[in-house]
Amino acid sequence: MAVAPGRYGIWAVGDQLTPELAARIEQLGYGAIWIGSAPPDLRLAESLLDATERVAVATGIVNMWSSSPSEVAASYARVAGRYPDRFLLGVGIGHPEATGEYRNPYATIVSYLDELDAGGVPVEGRALAALGPKVLALARDRTAGAHPYLTTPQHTREARGILGAGKLLAPEQKVVLDTDVERARALGREKVRNPYLKLSNYRRNLLRIGFTEEDLDTASDALVDALVVHGDAATVVAGLTAHLDAGADHVCAQILVREEAEYVPALTALAASLELRRV
């Protein structure tokens, strides 16, 4: 794999990410920045790379339904040409609830990867959003690895078994740095209930790994605690490390906060607890 994201990264939606924040994330010692719902022109990824020197930037994800593979391949060539070994193209099929055109998802993924091949995007330069066994196997065979979202260390262990050795496994993990259990759960519940627990792909995966329909319909405490690690910094670090112990190469933390002003302090506190090397 050409891109080396380190052990810990940060996942954030595109409108959170600015060049200034990217520079701060790099300074704190995180190894990668993951852009949620990235547009196909990859201009945001390019701006983050422009503002930094070492940190890897990945898309988590570019949606296959709304992004032409030829445009994505051309954008990849531009960005990777300027920043070799620092950009990873994460792509995924998205959700049937988000598009009326959603059909034959597995065949669509295969076709999309074929077109990325034709456009010159190398296997080692791309990753696939993958939850179920069939798509995880496709990530193993056709990409650098998998970027599962809204999962648990149990899923990470199962995913590693499918991917085998030598393939990137980079799950996302939501975290709340707050020792007030009820307050932290309330924030986590708000973030996972809408929209994620309404999306069939995530529901199917959570049922597969042992949660019940009642857990999903009520956003139970057990479900929220599994999907959103919360507590003091040491507790959050243990939750992230659990993915690494289960076979992940890299885990990207999505830090949840109530107010924007809380974000950088939480980002800084987590980096200190992870004992990241500041640059």
PDB file of C-alpha atoms in Angstrom:
ATOM      1  CA  MET A   1       0.000   0.000   0.000  1.00  0.00           C
ATOM      2  CA  ALA A   2       1.491   3.356  -1.038  1.00  0.00           C
ATOM      3  CA  VAL A   3      -0.373   5.572   1.460  1.00  0.00           C
ATOM      4  CA  ALA A   4       0.699   5.207   5.102  1.00  0.00           C
ATOM      5  CA  PRO A   5      -2.030   6.688   7.351  1.00  0.00           C
ATOM      6  CA  GLY A   6      -0.483   5.731  10.686  1.00  0.00           C
ATOM      7  CA  ARG A   7      -2.497   4.240  13.518  1.00  0.00           C
ATOM      8  CA  TYR A   8      -4.871   7.105  14.276  1.00  0.00           C
ATOM      9  CA  GLY A   9      -6.705   9.576  12.079  1.00  0.00           C
ATOM     10  CA  ILE A  10      -9.601  12.025  12.159  1.00  0.00           C
ATOM     11  CA  TRP A  11     -12.873  11.637  10.231  1.00  0.00           C
ATOM     12  CA  ALA A  12     -14.934  14.777   9.642  1.00  0.00           C
ATOM     13  CA  VAL A  13     -17.612  15.957   7.257  1.00  0.00           C
ATOM     14  CA  GLY A  14     -16.433  18.221   4.495  1.00  0.00           C
ATOM     15  CA  ASP A  15     -17.892  21.476   5.825  1.00  0.00           C
ATOM     16  CA  GLN A  16     -15.949  21.007   9.079  1.00  0.00           C
ATOM     17  CA  LEU A  17     -12.622  20.757   7.328  1.00  0.00           C
ATOM     18  CA  THR A  18     -10.561  23.809   6.489  1.00  0.00           C
ATOM     19  CA  PRO A  19      -6.893  24.135   5.559  1.00  0.00           C
ATOM     20  CA  GLU A  20      -6.272  25.648   8.999  1.00  0.00           C
ATOM     21  CA  LEU A  21      -7.877  22.708  10.770  1.00  0.00           C
ATOM     22  CA  ALA A  22      -5.940  20.266   8.589  1.00  0.00           C
ATOM     23  CA  ALA A  23      -2.685  21.940   9.622  1.00  0.00           C
ATOM     24  CA  ARG A  24      -3.735  21.651  13.266  1.00  0.00           C
ATOM     25  CA  ILE A  25      -4.588  17.962  12.883  1.00  0.00           C
ATOM     26  CA  GLU A  26      -1.165  17.349  11.358  1.00  0.00           C
ATOM     27  CA  GLN A  27       0.595  19.383  14.056  1.00  0.00           C
ATOM     28  CA  LEU A  28      -1.078  17.291  16.749  1.00  0.00           C
ATOM     29  CA  GLY A  29       0.348  14.119  15.210  1.00  0.00           C
ATOM     30  CA  TYR A  30      -2.636  12.400  13.634  1.00  0.00           C
ATOM     31  CA  GLY A  31      -1.707  10.332  10.604  1.00  0.00           C
ATOM     32  CA  ALA A  32      -4.683  10.904   8.327  1.00  0.00           C
ATOM     33  CA  ILE A  33      -7.677  13.125   7.652  1.00  0.00           C
ATOM     34  CA  TRP A  34     -10.801  11.407   6.283  1.00  0.00           C
ATOM     35  CA  ILE A  35     -13.281  13.562   4.367  1.00  0.00           C
ATOM     36  CA  GLY A  36     -16.882  12.461   4.729  1.00  0.00           C
ATOM     37  CA  SER A  37     -19.071  12.765   1.605  1.00  0.00           C
ATOM     38  CA  ALA A  38     -16.326  14.143  -0.611  1.00  0.00           C
ATOM     39  CA  PRO A  39     -17.271  15.660  -3.986  1.00  0.00           C
ATOM     40  CA  PRO A  40     -15.828  14.037  -7.117  1.00  0.00           C
ATOM     41  CA  ASP A  41     -13.626  16.993  -8.070  1.00  0.00           C
ATOM     42  CA  LEU A  42     -11.469  16.287  -4.964  1.00  0.00           C
ATOM     43  CA  ARG A  43     -10.733  20.009  -4.604  1.00  0.00           C
ATOM     44  CA  LEU A  44     -11.241  19.876  -0.849  1.00  0.00           C
ATOM     45  CA  ALA A  45      -8.744  17.021  -0.506  1.00  0.00           C
ATOM     46  CA  GLU A  46      -6.298  19.020  -2.599  1.00  0.00           C
ATOM     47  CA  SER A  47      -6.711  22.100  -0.404  1.00  0.00           C
ATOM     48  CA  LEU A  48      -6.020  20.068   2.738  1.00  0.00           C
ATOM     49  CA  LEU A  49      -2.930  18.553   1.169  1.00  0.00           C
ATOM     50  CA  ASP A  50      -1.801  22.025   0.081  1.00  0.00           C
ATOM     51  CA  ALA A  51      -1.993  23.202   3.695  1.00  0.00           C
ATOM     52  CA  THR A  52      -0.011  20.299   5.169  1.00  0.00           C
ATOM     53  CA  GLU A  53       3.292  18.515   4.676  1.00  0.00           C
ATOM     54  CA  ARG A  54       2.987  14.953   5.945  1.00  0.00           C
ATOM     55  CA  VAL A  55      -0.550  13.934   6.909  1.00  0.00           C
ATOM     56  CA  ALA A  56      -2.392  11.582   4.568  1.00  0.00           C
ATOM     57  CA  VAL A  57      -5.773  12.661   3.213  1.00  0.00           C
ATOM     58  CA  ALA A  58      -8.472  10.138   2.309  1.00  0.00           C
ATOM     59  CA  THR A  59     -12.058  10.358   1.125  1.00  0.00           C
ATOM     60  CA  GLY A  60     -14.555   8.570   3.260  1.00  0.00           C
ATOM     61  CA  ILE A  61     -16.278   8.421   0.802  1.00  0.00           C
ATOM     62  CA  VAL A  62     -16.854   9.548  -2.773  1.00  0.00           C
ATOM     63  CA  ASN A  63     -20.334   8.221  -3.562  1.00  0.00           C
ATOM     64  CA  MET A  64     -20.503   6.045  -6.658  1.00  0.00           C
ATOM     65  CA  TRP A  65     -24.083   7.025  -7.520  1.00  0.00           C
ATOM     66  CA  SER A  66     -23.420  10.752  -7.631  1.00  0.00           C
ATOM     67  CA  SER A  67     -19.850  10.763  -8.953  1.00  0.00           C
ATOM     68  CA  SER A  68     -18.806   9.890 -12.481  1.00  0.00           C
ATOM     69  CA  PRO A  69     -15.920   7.400 -12.377  1.00  0.00           C
ATOM     70  CA  SER A  70     -14.214   9.169 -15.265  1.00  0.00           C
ATOM     71  CA  GLU A  71     -14.339  12.496 -13.393  1.00  0.00           C
ATOM     72  CA  VAL A  72     -13.120  10.836 -10.199  1.00  0.00           C
ATOM     73  CA  ALA A  73     -10.256   9.129 -12.046  1.00  0.00           C
ATOM     74  CA  ALA A  74      -9.178  12.421 -13.611  1.00  0.00           C
ATOM     75  CA  SER A  75      -9.376  14.165 -10.237  1.00  0.00           C
ATOM     76  CA  TYR A  76      -7.385  11.356  -8.641  1.00  0.00           C
ATOM     77  CA  ALA A  77      -4.663  11.690 -11.264  1.00  0.00           C
ATOM     78  CA  ARG A  78      -4.402  15.419 -10.574  1.00  0.00           C
ATOM     79  CA  VAL A  79      -4.228  15.083  -6.782  1.00  0.00           C
ATOM     80  CA  ALA A  80      -2.056  11.984  -6.601  1.00  0.00           C
ATOM     81  CA  GLY A  81       0.257  13.481  -9.209  1.00  0.00           C
ATOM     82  CA  ARG A  82       0.896  16.470  -6.965  1.00  0.00           C
ATOM     83  CA  TYR A  83       0.957  14.491  -3.714  1.00  0.00           C
ATOM     84  CA  PRO A  84       2.238  10.972  -4.361  1.00  0.00           C
ATOM     85  CA  ASP A  85       1.763   8.592  -1.441  1.00  0.00           C
ATOM     86  CA  ARG A  86      -0.392  11.050   0.550  1.00  0.00           C
ATOM     87  CA  PHE A  87      -3.840  10.650  -1.008  1.00  0.00           C
ATOM     88  CA  LEU A  88      -6.177   7.651  -0.743  1.00  0.00           C
ATOM     89  CA  LEU A  89      -9.384   7.560  -2.760  1.00  0.00           C
ATOM     90  CA  GLY A  90     -12.162   6.004  -0.717  1.00  0.00           C
ATOM     91  CA  VAL A  91     -15.273   5.121  -2.736  1.00  0.00           C
ATOM     92  CA  GLY A  92     -18.559   3.518  -1.785  1.00  0.00           C
ATOM     93  CA  ILE A  93     -22.025   2.615  -2.957  1.00  0.00           C
ATOM     94  CA  GLY A  94     -23.974   4.697  -0.452  1.00  0.00           C
ATOM     95  CA  HIS A  95     -27.548   3.824   0.554  1.00  0.00           C
ATOM     96  CA  PRO A  96     -30.774   3.007  -1.265  1.00  0.00           C
ATOM     97  CA  GLU A  97     -32.628   5.611   0.804  1.00  0.00           C
ATOM     98  CA  ALA A  98     -30.398   8.327  -0.664  1.00  0.00           C
ATOM     99  CA  THR A  99     -31.040   7.735  -4.362  1.00  0.00           C
ATOM    100  CA  GLY A 100     -33.881   6.540  -6.521  1.00  0.00           C
ATOM    101  CA  GLU A 101     -31.408   4.913  -8.918  1.00  0.00           C
ATOM    102  CA  TYR A 102     -30.030   2.454  -6.349  1.00  0.00           C
ATOM    103  CA  ARG A 103     -30.097  -0.998  -7.932  1.00  0.00           C
ATOM    104  CA  ASN A 104     -27.795  -3.986  -8.335  1.00  0.00           C
ATOM    105  CA  PRO A 105     -25.347  -2.486  -5.816  1.00  0.00           C
ATOM    106  CA  TYR A 106     -22.713  -5.219  -6.076  1.00  0.00           C
ATOM    107  CA  ALA A 107     -22.676  -5.104  -9.863  1.00  0.00           C
ATOM    108  CA  THR A 108     -22.468  -1.313  -9.708  1.00  0.00           C
ATOM    109  CA  ILE A 109     -19.429  -1.470  -7.420  1.00  0.00           C
ATOM    110  CA  VAL A 110     -17.690  -3.928  -9.744  1.00  0.00           C
ATOM    111  CA  SER A 111     -18.452  -1.782 -12.781  1.00  0.00           C
ATOM    112  CA  TYR A 112     -17.255   1.361 -11.011  1.00  0.00           C
ATOM    113  CA  LEU A 113     -13.969  -0.271 -10.037  1.00  0.00           C
ATOM    114  CA  ASP A 114     -13.569  -1.455 -13.628  1.00  0.00           C
ATOM    115  CA  GLU A 115     -13.944   2.137 -14.789  1.00  0.00           C
ATOM    116  CA  LEU A 116     -11.448   3.364 -12.204  1.00  0.00           C
ATOM    117  CA  ASP A 117      -9.057   0.745 -13.579  1.00  0.00           C
ATOM    118  CA  ALA A 118      -9.617   2.087 -17.071  1.00  0.00           C
ATOM    119  CA  GLY A 119      -9.054   5.619 -15.789  1.00  0.00           C
ATOM    120  CA  GLY A 120      -5.680   4.716 -14.320  1.00  0.00           C
ATOM    121  CA  VAL A 121      -6.534   4.703 -10.610  1.00  0.00           C
ATOM    122  CA  PRO A 122      -4.210   2.056  -9.136  1.00  0.00           C
ATOM    123  CA  VAL A 123      -5.476  -0.630  -6.777  1.00  0.00           C
ATOM    124  CA  GLU A 124      -3.137   0.639  -4.052  1.00  0.00           C
ATOM    125  CA  GLY A 125      -4.523   4.147  -4.405  1.00  0.00           C
ATOM    126  CA  ARG A 126      -8.132   3.353  -3.547  1.00  0.00           C
ATOM    127  CA  ALA A 127     -10.182   1.834  -0.737  1.00  0.00           C
ATOM    128  CA  LEU A 128     -13.768   0.635  -0.573  1.00  0.00           C
ATOM    129  CA  ALA A 129     -16.479   1.341   1.986  1.00  0.00           C
ATOM    130  CA  ALA A 130     -17.403  -2.197   3.011  1.00  0.00           C
ATOM    131  CA  LEU A 131     -19.589  -3.776   5.668  1.00  0.00           C
ATOM    132  CA  GLY A 132     -20.845  -7.183   4.534  1.00  0.00           C
ATOM    133  CA  PRO A 133     -18.699 -10.205   3.683  1.00  0.00           C
ATOM    134  CA  LYS A 134     -19.224  -9.982  -0.074  1.00  0.00           C
ATOM    135  CA  VAL A 135     -18.121  -6.358  -0.382  1.00  0.00           C
ATOM    136  CA  LEU A 136     -15.266  -6.883   2.085  1.00  0.00           C
ATOM    137  CA  ALA A 137     -14.006  -9.649  -0.198  1.00  0.00           C
ATOM    138  CA  LEU A 138     -14.273  -7.270  -3.130  1.00  0.00           C
ATOM    139  CA  ALA A 139     -12.267  -4.675  -1.191  1.00  0.00           C
ATOM    140  CA  ARG A 140      -9.625  -7.338  -0.636  1.00  0.00           C
ATOM    141  CA  ASP A 141      -9.456  -8.314  -4.296  1.00  0.00           C
ATOM    142  CA  ARG A 142      -9.845  -4.951  -6.042  1.00  0.00           C
ATOM    143  CA  THR A 143      -8.549  -2.221  -3.709  1.00  0.00           C
ATOM    144  CA  ALA A 144      -5.970  -1.382  -1.053  1.00  0.00           C
ATOM    145  CA  GLY A 145      -8.491  -2.317   1.623  1.00  0.00           C
ATOM    146  CA  ALA A 146     -11.691  -1.415   3.456  1.00  0.00           C
ATOM    147  CA  HIS A 147     -13.084   1.601   5.267  1.00  0.00           C
ATOM    148  CA  PRO A 148     -16.037   0.370   7.371  1.00  0.00           C
ATOM    149  CA  TYR A 149     -18.287   3.002   8.976  1.00  0.00           C
ATOM    150  CA  LEU A 150     -20.543   2.736  12.051  1.00  0.00           C
ATOM    151  CA  THR A 151     -19.098  -0.541  13.262  1.00  0.00           C
ATOM    152  CA  THR A 152     -17.620  -2.166  16.358  1.00  0.00           C
ATOM    153  CA  PRO A 153     -14.382  -4.004  17.195  1.00  0.00           C
ATOM    154  CA  GLN A 154     -16.294  -7.261  16.689  1.00  0.00           C
ATOM    155  CA  HIS A 155     -16.969  -6.251  13.096  1.00  0.00           C
ATOM    156  CA  THR A 156     -13.328  -5.211  12.723  1.00  0.00           C
ATOM    157  CA  ARG A 157     -12.228  -8.690  13.802  1.00  0.00           C
ATOM    158  CA  GLU A 158     -14.562 -10.326  11.302  1.00  0.00           C
ATOM    159  CA  ALA A 159     -13.488  -7.926   8.549  1.00  0.00           C
ATOM    160  CA  ARG A 160      -9.836  -8.721   9.136  1.00  0.00           C
ATOM    161  CA  GLY A 161     -10.632 -12.393   8.758  1.00  0.00           C
ATOM    162  CA  ILE A 162     -12.081 -11.716   5.322  1.00  0.00           C
ATOM    163  CA  LEU A 163      -9.455  -9.210   4.168  1.00  0.00           C
ATOM    164  CA  GLY A 164      -6.531 -11.304   5.327  1.00  0.00           C
ATOM    165  CA  ALA A 165      -3.075  -9.916   5.924  1.00  0.00           C
ATOM    166  CA  GLY A 166      -1.594  -7.047   3.969  1.00  0.00           C
ATOM    167  CA  LYS A 167      -4.801  -5.137   3.228  1.00  0.00           C
ATOM    168  CA  LEU A 168      -5.704  -1.839   4.864  1.00  0.00           C
ATOM    169  CA  LEU A 169      -8.504  -1.995   7.414  1.00  0.00           C
ATOM    170  CA  ALA A 170      -9.471   1.502   8.583  1.00  0.00           C
ATOM    171  CA  PRO A 171     -12.747   1.637  10.535  1.00  0.00           C
ATOM    172  CA  GLU A 172     -14.393   4.854  11.661  1.00  0.00           C
ATOM    173  CA  GLN A 173     -15.251   5.228  15.358  1.00  0.00           C
ATOM    174  CA  LYS A 174     -17.420   7.959  16.877  1.00  0.00           C
ATOM    175  CA  VAL A 175     -16.212   9.372  20.195  1.00  0.00           C
ATOM    176  CA  VAL A 176     -17.482  11.815  22.814  1.00  0.00           C
ATOM    177  CA  LEU A 177     -15.026  13.201  25.359  1.00  0.00           C
ATOM    178  CA  ASP A 178     -17.441  13.637  28.256  1.00  0.00           C
ATOM    179  CA  THR A 179     -17.566  11.814  31.602  1.00  0.00           C
ATOM    180  CA  ASP A 180     -21.267  12.576  32.105  1.00  0.00           C
ATOM    181  CA  VAL A 181     -22.747   9.309  30.846  1.00  0.00           C
ATOM    182  CA  GLU A 182     -26.270  10.527  30.170  1.00  0.00           C
ATOM    183  CA  ARG A 183     -25.127  13.691  28.442  1.00  0.00           C
ATOM    184  CA  ALA A 184     -22.627  11.794  26.303  1.00  0.00           C
ATOM    185  CA  ARG A 185     -25.191   9.142  25.395  1.00  0.00           C
ATOM    186  CA  ALA A 186     -27.712  11.798  24.456  1.00  0.00           C
ATOM    187  CA  LEU A 187     -25.275  13.355  22.004  1.00  0.00           C
ATOM    188  CA  GLY A 188     -24.252   9.967  20.629  1.00  0.00           C
ATOM    189  CA  ARG A 189     -27.856   8.847  20.287  1.00  0.00           C
ATOM    190  CA  GLU A 190     -28.744  12.013  18.388  1.00  0.00           C
ATOM    191  CA  LYS A 191     -25.873  11.479  15.945  1.00  0.00           C
ATOM    192  CA  VAL A 192     -26.465   7.775  15.224  1.00  0.00           C
ATOM    193  CA  ARG A 193     -30.258   7.759  15.193  1.00  0.00           C
ATOM    194  CA  ASN A 194     -30.613  10.222  12.354  1.00  0.00           C
ATOM    195  CA  PRO A 195     -29.815   9.272   9.698  1.00  0.00           C
ATOM    196  CA  TYR A 196     -27.787   6.117  10.268  1.00  0.00           C
ATOM    197  CA  LEU A 197     -30.304   3.921  12.074  1.00  0.00           C
ATOM    198  CA  LYS A 198     -32.796   4.667   9.305  1.00  0.00           C
ATOM    199  CA  LEU A 199     -30.492   3.331   6.584  1.00  0.00           C
ATOM    200  CA  SER A 200     -30.945  -0.305   5.616  1.00  0.00           C
ATOM    201  CA  ASN A 201     -27.285  -1.079   4.915  1.00  0.00           C
ATOM    202  CA  TYR A 202     -26.251  -0.054   8.422  1.00  0.00           C
ATOM    203  CA  ARG A 203     -29.252  -1.744  10.025  1.00  0.00           C
ATOM    204  CA  ARG A 204     -28.494  -4.996   8.224  1.00  0.00           C
ATOM    205  CA  ASN A 205     -24.882  -4.927   9.328  1.00  0.00           C
ATOM    206  CA  LEU A 206     -25.722  -4.146  12.954  1.00  0.00           C
ATOM    207  CA  LEU A 207     -28.248  -6.987  13.022  1.00  0.00           C
ATOM    208  CA  ARG A 208     -25.616  -9.291  11.528  1.00  0.00           C
ATOM    209  CA  ILE A 209     -23.177  -8.556  14.359  1.00  0.00           C
ATOM    210  CA  GLY A 210     -25.727  -9.252  17.071  1.00  0.00           C
ATOM    211  CA  PHE A 211     -27.891  -6.221  17.809  1.00  0.00           C
ATOM    212  CA  THR A 212     -31.677  -6.552  17.739  1.00  0.00           C
ATOM    213  CA  GLU A 213     -34.401  -4.686  15.889  1.00  0.00           C
ATOM    214  CA  GLU A 214     -35.404  -3.216  19.255  1.00  0.00           C
ATOM    215  CA  ASP A 215     -31.847  -1.943  19.800  1.00  0.00           C
ATOM    216  CA  LEU A 216     -31.982  -0.210  16.435  1.00  0.00           C
ATOM    217  CA  ASP A 217     -35.539   1.120  16.728  1.00  0.00           C
ATOM    218  CA  THR A 218     -34.947   2.589  20.188  1.00  0.00           C
ATOM    219  CA  ALA A 219     -31.244   3.464  19.819  1.00  0.00           C
ATOM    220  CA  SER A 220     -30.701   1.489  23.008  1.00  0.00           C
ATOM    221  CA  ASP A 221     -27.994   2.337  25.524  1.00  0.00           C
ATOM    222  CA  ALA A 222     -26.115  -0.831  24.534  1.00  0.00           C
ATOM    223  CA  LEU A 223     -26.138   0.160  20.881  1.00  0.00           C
ATOM    224  CA  VAL A 224     -25.130   3.766  21.534  1.00  0.00           C
ATOM    225  CA  ASP A 225     -22.336   2.695  23.880  1.00  0.00           C
ATOM    226  CA  ALA A 226     -20.986   0.350  21.207  1.00  0.00           C
ATOM    227  CA  LEU A 227     -21.144   2.836  18.348  1.00  0.00           C
ATOM    228  CA  VAL A 228     -20.089   5.944  20.265  1.00  0.00           C
ATOM    229  CA  VAL A 229     -17.213   5.510  22.709  1.00  0.00           C
ATOM    230  CA  HIS A 230     -17.619   8.057  25.493  1.00  0.00           C
ATOM    231  CA  GLY A 231     -15.990   8.989  28.765  1.00  0.00           C
ATOM    232  CA  ASP A 232     -12.672  10.462  29.773  1.00  0.00           C
ATOM    233  CA  ALA A 233      -9.760  10.514  27.353  1.00  0.00           C
ATOM    234  CA  ALA A 234      -8.339   7.227  28.624  1.00  0.00           C
ATOM    235  CA  THR A 235     -11.681   5.478  28.038  1.00  0.00           C
ATOM    236  CA  VAL A 236     -11.932   6.873  24.536  1.00  0.00           C
ATOM    237  CA  VAL A 237      -8.360   5.806  23.764  1.00  0.00           C
ATOM    238  CA  ALA A 238      -9.201   2.279  24.926  1.00  0.00           C
ATOM    239  CA  GLY A 239     -12.199   2.249  22.572  1.00  0.00           C
ATOM    240  CA  LEU A 240     -10.058   3.263  19.622  1.00  0.00           C
ATOM    241  CA  THR A 241      -7.310   0.824  20.530  1.00  0.00           C
ATOM    242  CA  ALA A 242      -9.873  -1.994  20.667  1.00  0.00           C
ATOM    243  CA  HIS A 243     -10.173  -1.751  16.878  1.00  0.00           C
ATOM    244  CA  LEU A 244      -6.409  -2.045  16.486  1.00  0.00           C
ATOM    245  CA  ASP A 245      -6.371  -5.043  18.832  1.00  0.00           C
ATOM    246  CA  ALA A 246      -9.133  -6.597  16.687  1.00  0.00           C
ATOM    247  CA  GLY A 247      -7.044  -6.318  13.529  1.00  0.00           C
ATOM    248  CA  ALA A 248      -7.391  -2.764  12.212  1.00  0.00           C
ATOM    249  CA  ASP A 249      -4.311  -1.053  10.805  1.00  0.00           C
ATOM    250  CA  HIS A 250      -5.732   2.410  11.362  1.00  0.00           C
ATOM    251  CA  VAL A 251      -8.763   3.820  13.148  1.00  0.00           C
ATOM    252  CA  CYS A 252     -10.248   7.225  12.377  1.00  0.00           C
ATOM    253  CA  ALA A 253     -12.013   9.031  15.202  1.00  0.00           C
ATOM    254  CA  GLN A 254     -15.098  11.089  14.478  1.00  0.00           C
ATOM    255  CA  ILE A 255     -15.181  13.497  17.417  1.00  0.00           C
ATOM    256  CA  LEU A 256     -18.723  14.532  18.322  1.00  0.00           C
ATOM    257  CA  VAL A 257     -19.293  17.852  20.092  1.00  0.00           C
ATOM    258  CA  ARG A 258     -22.276  20.033  20.943  1.00  0.00           C
ATOM    259  CA  GLU A 259     -20.693  23.346  20.013  1.00  0.00           C
ATOM    260  CA  GLU A 260     -18.101  24.105  17.367  1.00  0.00           C
ATOM    261  CA  ALA A 261     -15.891  25.793  19.965  1.00  0.00           C
ATOM    262  CA  GLU A 262     -15.464  22.434  21.727  1.00  0.00           C
ATOM    263  CA  TYR A 263     -13.965  20.690  18.707  1.00  0.00           C
ATOM    264  CA  VAL A 264     -10.311  21.766  18.703  1.00  0.00           C
ATOM    265  CA  PRO A 265      -9.957  21.332  22.506  1.00  0.00           C
ATOM    266  CA  ALA A 266     -11.344  17.792  22.170  1.00  0.00           C
ATOM    267  CA  LEU A 267      -9.077  17.115  19.200  1.00  0.00           C
ATOM    268  CA  THR A 268      -6.095  18.319  21.250  1.00  0.00           C
ATOM    269  CA  ALA A 269      -7.022  16.357  24.375  1.00  0.00           C
ATOM    270  CA  LEU A 270      -7.452  13.146  22.398  1.00  0.00           C
ATOM    271  CA  ALA A 271      -4.082  13.583  20.690  1.00  0.00           C
ATOM    272  CA  ALA A 272      -2.406  14.053  24.072  1.00  0.00           C
ATOM    273  CA  SER A 273      -4.034  10.918  25.464  1.00  0.00           C
ATOM    274  CA  LEU A 274      -3.038   8.939  22.383  1.00  0.00           C
ATOM    275  CA  GLU A 275       0.522  10.182  23.007  1.00  0.00           C
ATOM    276  CA  LEU A 276       0.842  11.278  19.409  1.00  0.00           C
ATOM    277  CA  ARG A 277       4.075  12.863  18.359  1.00  0.00           C
ATOM    278  CA  ARG A 278       3.495  16.551  17.674  1.00  0.00           C
ATOM    279  CA  VAL A 279       5.202  18.079  14.636  1.00  0.00           C
TER     280      VAL A 279
END
